[in-house]
Tab-separated table of C-alpha atoms in Angstrom:
chain	number	residue	atom	x	y	z
H	278	MET	CA	23.279	-6.616	42.245
H	279	ALA	CA	24.567	-6.929	38.675
H	280	ALA	CA	24.255	-9.586	36.002
H	281	MET	CA	26.672	-9.932	33.098
H	282	VAL	CA	24.849	-10.778	29.856
H	283	SER	CA	27.799	-10.234	27.518
H	284	PRO	CA	31.445	-9.169	27.902
H	285	SER	CA	30.454	-5.550	27.310
H	286	ILE	CA	26.899	-5.234	28.626
H	287	ARG	CA	26.018	-5.136	32.301
H	288	VAL	CA	22.427	-5.255	33.563
H	289	SER	CA	21.849	-3.733	37.004
H	290	PHE	CA	19.034	-4.656	39.352
H	291	VAL	CA	17.807	-3.106	42.588
H	292	LYS	CA	15.456	-4.492	45.173
H	293	ALA	CA	11.884	-3.355	44.550
H	294	ARG	CA	10.325	-1.142	47.195
H	295	ASN	CA	7.036	-1.976	48.876
H	296	SER	CA	4.233	-0.416	46.884
H	297	GLY	CA	2.350	0.686	49.971
H	298	TYR	CA	-0.914	-1.092	49.162
H	299	SER	CA	-2.108	-4.620	49.575
H	300	THR	CA	-3.294	-6.863	46.766
H	301	ASN	CA	-4.701	-10.322	46.378
H	302	LYS	CA	-2.509	-10.973	43.340
H	303	ARG	CA	0.281	-13.489	43.781
H	304	ALA	CA	3.628	-11.876	44.543
H	305	PRO	CA	6.180	-11.841	41.736
H	306	LYS	CA	8.788	-14.574	41.717
H	307	SER	CA	11.588	-12.047	42.074
H	308	SER	CA	11.769	-8.958	44.247
H	309	PHE	CA	14.346	-7.379	41.976
H	310	LYS	CA	13.622	-5.146	39.020
H	311	CYS	CA	15.787	-4.143	36.090
H	312	VAL	CA	16.601	-0.436	36.216
H	313	ALA	CA	19.313	0.050	33.611
H	314	ILE	CA	21.448	-1.549	30.962
H	315	TYR	CA	24.983	-0.226	30.611
H	316	ALA	CA	27.173	-0.850	27.593
H	317	ASP	CA	30.261	0.568	26.037
H	318	GLU	CA	29.770	2.590	22.839
H	319	GLU	CA	31.069	-0.175	20.601
H	320	ALA	CA	28.531	-2.626	22.012
H	321	VAL	CA	25.693	-0.132	21.511
H	322	ASP	CA	26.707	0.347	17.882
H	323	ARG	CA	26.616	-3.398	17.302
H	324	ALA	CA	23.315	-3.942	19.107
H	325	HIS	CA	21.569	-0.902	17.622
H	326	PRO	CA	22.818	-0.222	14.106
H	327	PRO	CA	21.761	3.142	12.675
H	328	PRO	CA	18.683	3.241	10.439
H	329	ARG	CA	19.229	2.369	6.785
H	330	PRO	CA	20.614	5.543	5.195
H	331	TYR	CA	17.775	5.811	2.701
H	332	TRP	CA	18.431	9.519	2.270
H	333	LYS	CA	21.525	8.580	0.259
H	334	GLU	CA	19.243	6.781	-2.192
H	335	VAL	CA	16.514	9.428	-2.308
H	336	LYS	CA	17.440	10.982	-5.651
H	337	ASN	CA	17.796	7.563	-7.243
H	338	ASN	CA	14.461	6.407	-5.801
H	339	VAL	CA	12.677	9.525	-7.021
H	340	ALA	CA	14.033	9.032	-10.538
H	341	ARG	CA	13.416	5.267	-10.564
H	342	THR	CA	9.858	5.611	-9.338
H	343	GLN	CA	9.079	8.318	-11.888
H	344	LYS	CA	9.882	5.838	-14.682
H	345	LEU	CA	7.318	3.224	-13.643
H	346	ARG	CA	4.614	2.471	-16.220
H	347	LEU	CA	2.517	-0.072	-14.324
H	348	ILE	CA	2.052	-0.031	-10.558
H	349	THR	CA	-0.425	-2.456	-9.018
H	350	ALA	CA	-2.376	-1.564	-5.891
H	351	ILE	CA	-1.868	-5.051	-4.535
H	352	LYS	CA	-4.589	-7.032	-2.758
H	353	THR	CA	-4.049	-8.262	0.818
H	354	PRO	CA	-5.458	-11.810	1.204
H	355	TYR	CA	-6.521	-13.247	4.561
H	356	LEU	CA	-6.426	-16.519	6.445
H	357	TRP	CA	-9.639	-18.036	7.806
H	358	ASP	CA	-9.115	-16.258	11.130
H	359	GLY	CA	-8.731	-12.874	9.413
H	360	ARG	CA	-4.971	-12.500	9.727
H	361	PHE	CA	-2.756	-11.902	6.683
H	362	ASP	CA	-2.255	-14.855	4.375
H	363	LEU	CA	1.368	-14.146	3.504
H	364	LEU	CA	1.738	-17.311	1.433
H	365	GLU	CA	-1.017	-16.216	-0.973
H	366	TYR	CA	0.191	-12.615	-0.808
H	367	ASP	CA	3.648	-13.700	-1.936
H	368	LYS	CA	2.160	-15.678	-4.822
H	369	LEU	CA	0.210	-12.606	-5.932
H	370	VAL	CA	3.291	-10.369	-5.821
H	371	GLU	CA	5.409	-12.949	-7.650
H	372	THR	CA	2.780	-13.211	-10.386
H	373	GLN	CA	2.827	-9.433	-10.771
H	374	ILE	CA	6.599	-9.453	-11.180
H	375	GLU	CA	6.436	-12.254	-13.757
H	376	CYS	CA	3.872	-10.269	-15.767
H	377	GLY	CA	5.938	-7.089	-16.002
H	378	VAL	CA	4.563	-5.010	-13.132
H	379	GLU	CA	7.265	-2.606	-11.904
H	380	GLY	CA	5.863	-1.461	-8.574
H	381	VAL	CA	3.240	-2.210	-5.939
H	382	ILE	CA	1.242	-0.048	-3.562
H	383	VAL	CA	1.225	-1.858	-0.213
H	384	GLY	CA	-1.718	-1.280	2.112
H	385	GLY	CA	-3.570	1.090	-0.192
H	386	THR	CA	-7.346	1.276	-0.495
H	387	THR	CA	-7.240	-1.877	-2.617
H	388	GLY	CA	-4.985	-3.579	-0.072
H	389	GLU	CA	-7.314	-2.446	2.742
H	390	GLY	CA	-4.727	-0.484	4.677
H	391	HIS	CA	-7.591	1.326	6.390
H	392	LEU	CA	-8.678	-2.009	7.912
H	393	MET	CA	-5.206	-2.728	9.300
H	394	SER	CA	-3.502	-1.719	12.500
H	395	TRP	CA	-0.354	0.321	11.898
H	396	ASP	CA	1.679	-2.632	13.184
H	397	GLU	CA	0.143	-4.849	10.486
H	398	HIS	CA	0.637	-2.140	7.902
H	399	ILE	CA	4.338	-1.605	8.566
H	400	MET	CA	4.947	-5.337	8.856
H	401	LEU	CA	3.479	-5.882	5.377
H	402	ILE	CA	5.627	-3.100	3.922
H	403	ALA	CA	8.697	-4.643	5.576
H	404	HIS	CA	7.806	-8.115	4.320
H	405	THR	CA	7.330	-6.857	0.766
H	406	ALA	CA	10.513	-4.781	0.748
H	407	LYS	CA	12.629	-7.572	2.220
H	408	ASN	CA	11.410	-10.251	-0.173
H	409	TYR	CA	10.723	-8.304	-3.375
H	410	GLY	CA	12.523	-4.978	-3.076
H	411	ASP	CA	15.145	-6.049	-5.604
H	412	SER	CA	12.488	-6.905	-8.202
H	413	LEU	CA	10.107	-3.944	-8.027
H	414	GLN	CA	9.540	-0.597	-6.339
H	415	VAL	CA	7.746	-0.896	-3.007
H	416	ILE	CA	5.476	2.076	-2.345
H	417	GLY	CA	3.896	2.141	1.099
H	418	ASN	CA	0.545	3.806	1.630
H	419	THR	CA	1.555	5.649	4.794
H	420	GLY	CA	-0.679	8.684	4.407
H	421	SER	CA	-3.209	9.718	7.035
H	422	ASN	CA	-5.612	12.525	7.873
H	423	SER	CA	-3.364	13.148	10.890
H	424	THR	CA	-0.015	14.696	10.009
H	425	ARG	CA	1.542	13.141	13.101
H	426	GLU	CA	0.343	9.667	12.099
H	427	ALA	CA	1.446	10.141	8.501
H	428	LEU	CA	4.905	11.240	9.614
H	429	HIS	CA	5.344	8.355	12.036
H	430	ALA	CA	4.128	5.731	9.559
H	431	THR	CA	6.250	7.196	6.764
H	432	GLN	CA	9.364	7.194	8.937
H	433	GLN	CA	8.707	3.574	9.854
H	434	GLY	CA	8.035	2.641	6.235
H	435	PHE	CA	11.362	4.035	5.072
H	436	ALA	CA	13.143	2.411	8.005
H	437	VAL	CA	11.894	-1.025	6.905
H	438	GLY	CA	12.834	-0.543	3.279
H	439	MET	CA	10.066	1.025	1.184
H	440	ASP	CA	11.190	3.053	-1.826
H	441	ALA	CA	8.510	5.745	-1.721
H	442	SER	CA	5.306	6.619	0.087
H	443	LEU	CA	1.780	7.325	-1.141
H	444	GLN	CA	0.309	10.376	0.574
H	445	ILE	CA	-3.372	11.243	0.625
H	446	ASN	CA	-4.739	14.625	1.667
H	447	PRO	CA	-6.426	14.803	5.105
H	448	TYR	CA	-9.984	13.484	4.829
H	449	TYR	CA	-13.075	13.900	7.038
H	450	GLY	CA	-11.261	16.427	9.222
H	451	LYS	CA	-10.452	18.541	6.169
H	452	THR	CA	-8.041	21.448	6.432
H	453	SER	CA	-7.335	24.785	4.747
H	454	LEU	CA	-5.048	25.127	1.746
H	455	THR	CA	-2.304	26.441	4.012
H	456	GLY	CA	-2.718	23.432	6.282
H	457	LEU	CA	-2.774	21.107	3.285
H	458	GLN	CA	0.522	22.489	2.015
H	459	ALA	CA	2.093	22.207	5.460
H	460	HIS	CA	0.904	18.594	5.733
H	461	PHE	CA	2.465	17.603	2.407
H	462	ASN	CA	5.688	19.497	3.130
H	463	ALA	CA	6.068	17.564	6.374
H	464	VAL	CA	5.752	14.133	4.765
H	465	LEU	CA	7.847	15.085	1.728
H	466	ASP	CA	10.692	15.943	4.076
H	467	GLU	CA	10.824	12.260	5.075
H	468	GLY	CA	11.541	10.831	1.612
H	469	PRO	CA	10.156	10.243	-1.900
H	470	ALA	CA	6.374	10.573	-2.082
H	471	ILE	CA	3.537	10.297	-4.584
H	472	ILE	CA	0.658	12.666	-3.831
H	473	TYR	CA	-2.733	10.967	-4.157
H	474	ASN	CA	-5.738	13.014	-5.271
H	475	VAL	CA	-9.032	11.119	-4.955
H	476	PRO	CA	-11.744	13.614	-3.932
H	477	GLY	CA	-14.417	10.928	-4.283
H	478	ARG	CA	-12.986	9.372	-1.116
H	479	THR	CA	-11.516	12.357	0.721
H	480	GLY	CA	-14.232	14.912	-0.018
H	481	GLN	CA	-11.601	17.515	-0.945
H	482	ASP	CA	-9.810	18.097	-4.235
H	483	ILE	CA	-6.107	18.915	-4.116
H	484	PRO	CA	-5.871	22.132	-6.167
H	485	ASN	CA	-3.321	22.575	-8.940
H	486	GLU	CA	-1.376	25.188	-6.999
H	487	ILE	CA	-0.773	22.767	-4.106
H	488	VAL	CA	0.610	20.092	-6.430
H	489	GLU	CA	2.730	22.665	-8.259
H	490	LYS	CA	4.213	23.798	-4.958
H	491	CYS	CA	4.859	20.187	-3.905
H	492	ALA	CA	6.615	19.596	-7.236
H	493	GLU	CA	9.322	22.042	-6.143
H	494	HIS	CA	10.338	19.656	-3.337
H	495	SER	CA	13.279	17.371	-4.127
H	496	ASN	CA	11.396	14.341	-2.753
H	497	PHE	CA	8.303	14.869	-4.893
H	498	VAL	CA	7.820	11.899	-7.230
H	499	GLY	CA	4.504	12.702	-8.889
H	500	VAL	CA	0.727	12.514	-8.585
H	501	LYS	CA	-1.802	9.713	-8.652
H	502	GLU	CA	-4.696	11.652	-10.176
H	503	CYS	CA	-8.309	10.478	-10.085
H	504	THR	CA	-10.173	13.565	-11.315
H	505	GLY	CA	-9.715	12.832	-15.008
H	506	ASN	CA	-7.436	13.164	-17.985
H	507	ASP	CA	-7.809	16.926	-18.414
H	508	ARG	CA	-6.055	17.429	-15.078
H	509	ILE	CA	-3.431	14.845	-16.000
H	510	LYS	CA	-2.760	16.657	-19.288
H	511	TYR	CA	-2.408	19.947	-17.397
H	512	TYR	CA	0.230	18.465	-15.096
H	513	THR	CA	2.184	16.567	-17.730
H	514	ASP	CA	2.391	19.691	-19.893
H	515	GLN	CA	4.295	21.232	-16.975
H	516	GLY	CA	6.628	18.282	-16.613
H	517	ILE	CA	4.913	16.853	-13.528
H	518	THR	CA	4.924	13.048	-13.476
H	519	CYS	CA	1.384	11.732	-13.298
H	520	TRP	CA	-0.271	8.325	-13.036
H	521	SER	CA	-3.919	7.713	-13.764
H	522	GLY	CA	-5.829	6.451	-10.754
H	523	ASN	CA	-8.824	5.412	-12.864
H	524	ASP	CA	-8.519	2.110	-14.712
H	525	ASP	CA	-11.294	3.022	-17.142
H	526	GLU	CA	-9.373	6.143	-18.240
H	527	ALA	CA	-5.822	4.814	-17.975
H	528	PHE	CA	-5.339	3.846	-21.631
H	529	GLU	CA	-6.219	7.314	-22.915
H	530	ALA	CA	-4.372	8.931	-20.022
H	531	ARG	CA	-1.207	7.134	-21.073
H	532	HIS	CA	-1.446	7.621	-24.839
H	533	LYS	CA	-3.412	10.886	-25.176
H	534	ALA	CA	-2.874	12.887	-21.971
H	535	GLY	CA	0.807	12.146	-21.379
H	536	ALA	CA	0.468	10.109	-18.180
H	537	GLN	CA	3.509	8.106	-17.185
H	538	GLY	CA	1.257	5.114	-16.586
H	539	VAL	CA	-1.342	3.830	-14.152
H	540	ILE	CA	-1.674	2.800	-10.529
H	541	SER	CA	-4.138	0.024	-11.143
H	542	VAL	CA	-6.664	-2.215	-9.417
H	543	THR	CA	-7.515	-4.277	-12.498
H	544	SER	CA	-3.881	-5.284	-13.004
H	545	ASN	CA	-4.312	-7.589	-10.014
H	546	ILE	CA	-6.387	-9.726	-12.419
H	547	ILE	CA	-4.847	-9.065	-15.854
H	548	PRO	CA	-1.331	-7.713	-15.209
H	549	SER	CA	0.237	-8.773	-18.515
H	550	LEU	CA	-2.615	-7.250	-20.528
H	551	PHE	CA	-2.420	-3.977	-18.595
H	552	ARG	CA	1.333	-3.921	-19.122
H	553	LEU	CA	0.772	-4.243	-22.861
H	554	LEU	CA	-1.758	-1.381	-22.788
H	555	MET	CA	0.752	0.890	-21.066
H	556	ASP	CA	3.433	0.053	-23.630
H	557	GLU	CA	1.381	-0.061	-26.830
H	558	GLU	CA	-1.573	1.916	-28.183
H	559	ASP	CA	-3.611	-1.207	-28.932
H	560	VAL	CA	-7.241	-0.058	-29.084
H	561	GLU	CA	-8.660	-3.561	-29.564
H	562	LYS	CA	-6.897	-4.872	-26.465
H	563	ALA	CA	-8.127	-1.836	-24.518
H	564	LYS	CA	-11.726	-2.593	-25.497
H	565	LYS	CA	-11.198	-6.155	-24.298
H	566	CYS	CA	-10.729	-4.826	-20.746
H	567	GLU	CA	-13.666	-2.426	-20.587
H	568	GLU	CA	-16.351	-4.823	-19.383
H	569	LEU	CA	-14.102	-6.287	-16.687
H	570	ILE	CA	-13.195	-2.834	-15.376
H	571	GLU	CA	-16.860	-1.849	-15.274
H	572	TRP	CA	-17.691	-5.044	-13.354
H	573	LEU	CA	-14.918	-4.528	-10.795
H	574	PHE	CA	-16.229	-1.081	-9.889
H	575	GLN	CA	-19.960	-1.826	-9.667
H	576	ALA	CA	-19.476	-1.499	-5.906
H	577	PRO	CA	-16.827	0.522	-4.074
H	578	ASN	CA	-13.309	-0.849	-4.499
H	579	PRO	CA	-12.037	-3.368	-3.345
H	580	ILE	CA	-15.299	-5.361	-3.120
H	581	GLY	CA	-15.287	-6.445	-6.770
H	582	LEU	CA	-11.584	-7.286	-6.829
H	583	ASN	CA	-11.818	-9.299	-3.611
H	584	THR	CA	-14.783	-11.252	-4.961
H	585	MET	CA	-13.049	-12.060	-8.245
H	586	LEU	CA	-9.755	-13.130	-6.644
H	587	MET	CA	-11.745	-15.477	-4.421
H	588	MET	CA	-13.687	-16.837	-7.407
H	589	GLY	CA	-10.364	-17.498	-9.128
H	590	GLY	CA	-8.873	-19.281	-6.134
H	591	ARG	CA	-6.124	-16.707	-5.556
H	592	ALA	CA	-7.442	-15.664	-2.144
H	593	LYS	CA	-9.409	-17.490	0.512
H	594	PRO	CA	-13.066	-16.320	0.587
H	595	VAL	CA	-12.510	-14.259	3.736
H	596	PHE	CA	-13.618	-10.638	4.054
H	597	ARG	CA	-12.741	-8.183	6.769
H	598	LEU	CA	-15.964	-6.313	7.415
H	599	PRO	CA	-17.456	-3.992	6.330
H	600	TYR	CA	-16.615	-5.527	2.934
H	601	VAL	CA	-18.704	-8.444	1.670
H	602	GLN	CA	-18.885	-10.358	-1.616
H	603	TYR	CA	-20.871	-9.488	-4.735
H	604	PRO	CA	-24.311	-11.152	-4.983
H	605	GLU	CA	-24.502	-14.424	-6.911
H	606	GLU	CA	-25.921	-12.884	-10.099
H	607	GLN	CA	-23.013	-10.455	-10.286
H	608	ARG	CA	-20.572	-13.298	-9.676
H	609	LYS	CA	-22.073	-15.209	-12.609
H	610	GLU	CA	-21.641	-12.125	-14.766
H	611	GLY	CA	-18.017	-11.780	-13.652
H	612	ALA	CA	-17.273	-15.403	-14.544
H	613	ARG	CA	-18.788	-14.864	-18.003
H	614	ILE	CA	-16.669	-11.751	-18.574
H	615	LEU	CA	-13.465	-13.582	-17.691
H	616	GLU	CA	-14.311	-16.463	-20.006
H	617	GLU	CA	-14.846	-13.984	-22.858
H	618	ILE	CA	-11.549	-12.213	-22.187
H	619	GLY	CA	-9.796	-15.569	-22.018
H	620	LEU	CA	-8.295	-17.017	-18.853
H	621	GLU	CA	-4.891	-16.980	-20.542
H	622	TYR	CA	-4.922	-13.190	-20.081
H	623	THR	CA	-5.714	-13.510	-16.361
H	624	ILE	CA	-3.864	-14.869	-13.328
H	625	PHE	CA	-6.456	-17.675	-12.982
H	626	ASP	CA	-6.495	-21.305	-14.070
H	627	GLU	CA	-10.240	-21.546	-13.465
H	628	VAL	CA	-13.096	-19.435	-12.110
H	629	ARG	CA	-16.005	-20.583	-9.917
H	630	VAL	CA	-19.193	-18.653	-9.172
H	631	MET	CA	-19.258	-20.072	-5.613
H	632	GLU	CA	-22.144	-20.184	-3.148
H	633	ASP	CA	-22.912	-17.408	-0.675
H	634	ASP	CA	-22.167	-19.810	2.176
H	635	ASP	CA	-18.616	-20.220	0.873
H	636	PHE	CA	-17.723	-16.697	1.991
H	637	LEU	CA	-16.685	-15.794	5.534
H	638	TRP	CA	-17.057	-12.337	7.077
H	639	ARG	CA	-14.678	-11.414	9.898
H	640	SER	CA	-15.590	-8.605	12.271
H	641	SER	CA	-12.640	-9.293	14.575
H	642	PHE	CA	-9.274	-10.895	13.990
């Protein structure tokens, strides 16, 4: 039996054989099953276009990404049921673009990629690339402690349009230096990548010699470095592009240690001010940010950022556990800090302290 579904595609069915066992389940409506779809080559080409030839853009993407001064690790807001709130997400990204941000990290620690399924993760990268890829560089956090997972996610990320990936070193199940180099080589082969060194989270520092070896790869973009400005200075003296991963050190990293810029959490709140700090050595403006940065990191990121975005009405007060809001006294302190900075420097029109009962914790979604 055959069914024609288009002039060039033929679907063939055969009668299903008896399974050999009895069941109380209702029999299927049809006793035929689909076994194959045949098509001429032209039809296959139309139905299944080849992946976007991102490898043709690799050199351009490496060079473009290396020029970025301000990259925001963008927050992922949620609906009341715990799913992504894409409407609020889009507003956040659009505000970043308006304020001079040149790139976003999608699904990073700040964006809670570790609390997402890979399907959610890749969907958010695709959504961002499709809607905003012409306005900023989309960098997908597709790293993993499993090389196989990192490869698969990175391949998917490039297929849906990201410009570069962010690659962490394997954590918890730490590996040897030889294994670490092999892991990075594998993901670098897939396309432009920023190596992310944050031993406070991974429990393992990425040594200089590993980064120097990675820098020989044509797809190496640079390093997001969280161990301090001495390491950043060491790399930049060798011509290795480096972004500070610490907001409290980013100003000096940029103007004293030679960093290209910062991959920032705080720029979710004050993007235009952080852009100014990356462009100009304005010490007074830098001091203006210090208390806010300290407040945001009183608990592990992204707890402080989530709380403040909710206080400012830019995200619904919904947490995916295990994250929960700051206590009320800390929220009062945060509101005071923003008032002193001046709301005109922030993405908020107003800030509320809120009650504890206003916040919702989601353990499943």
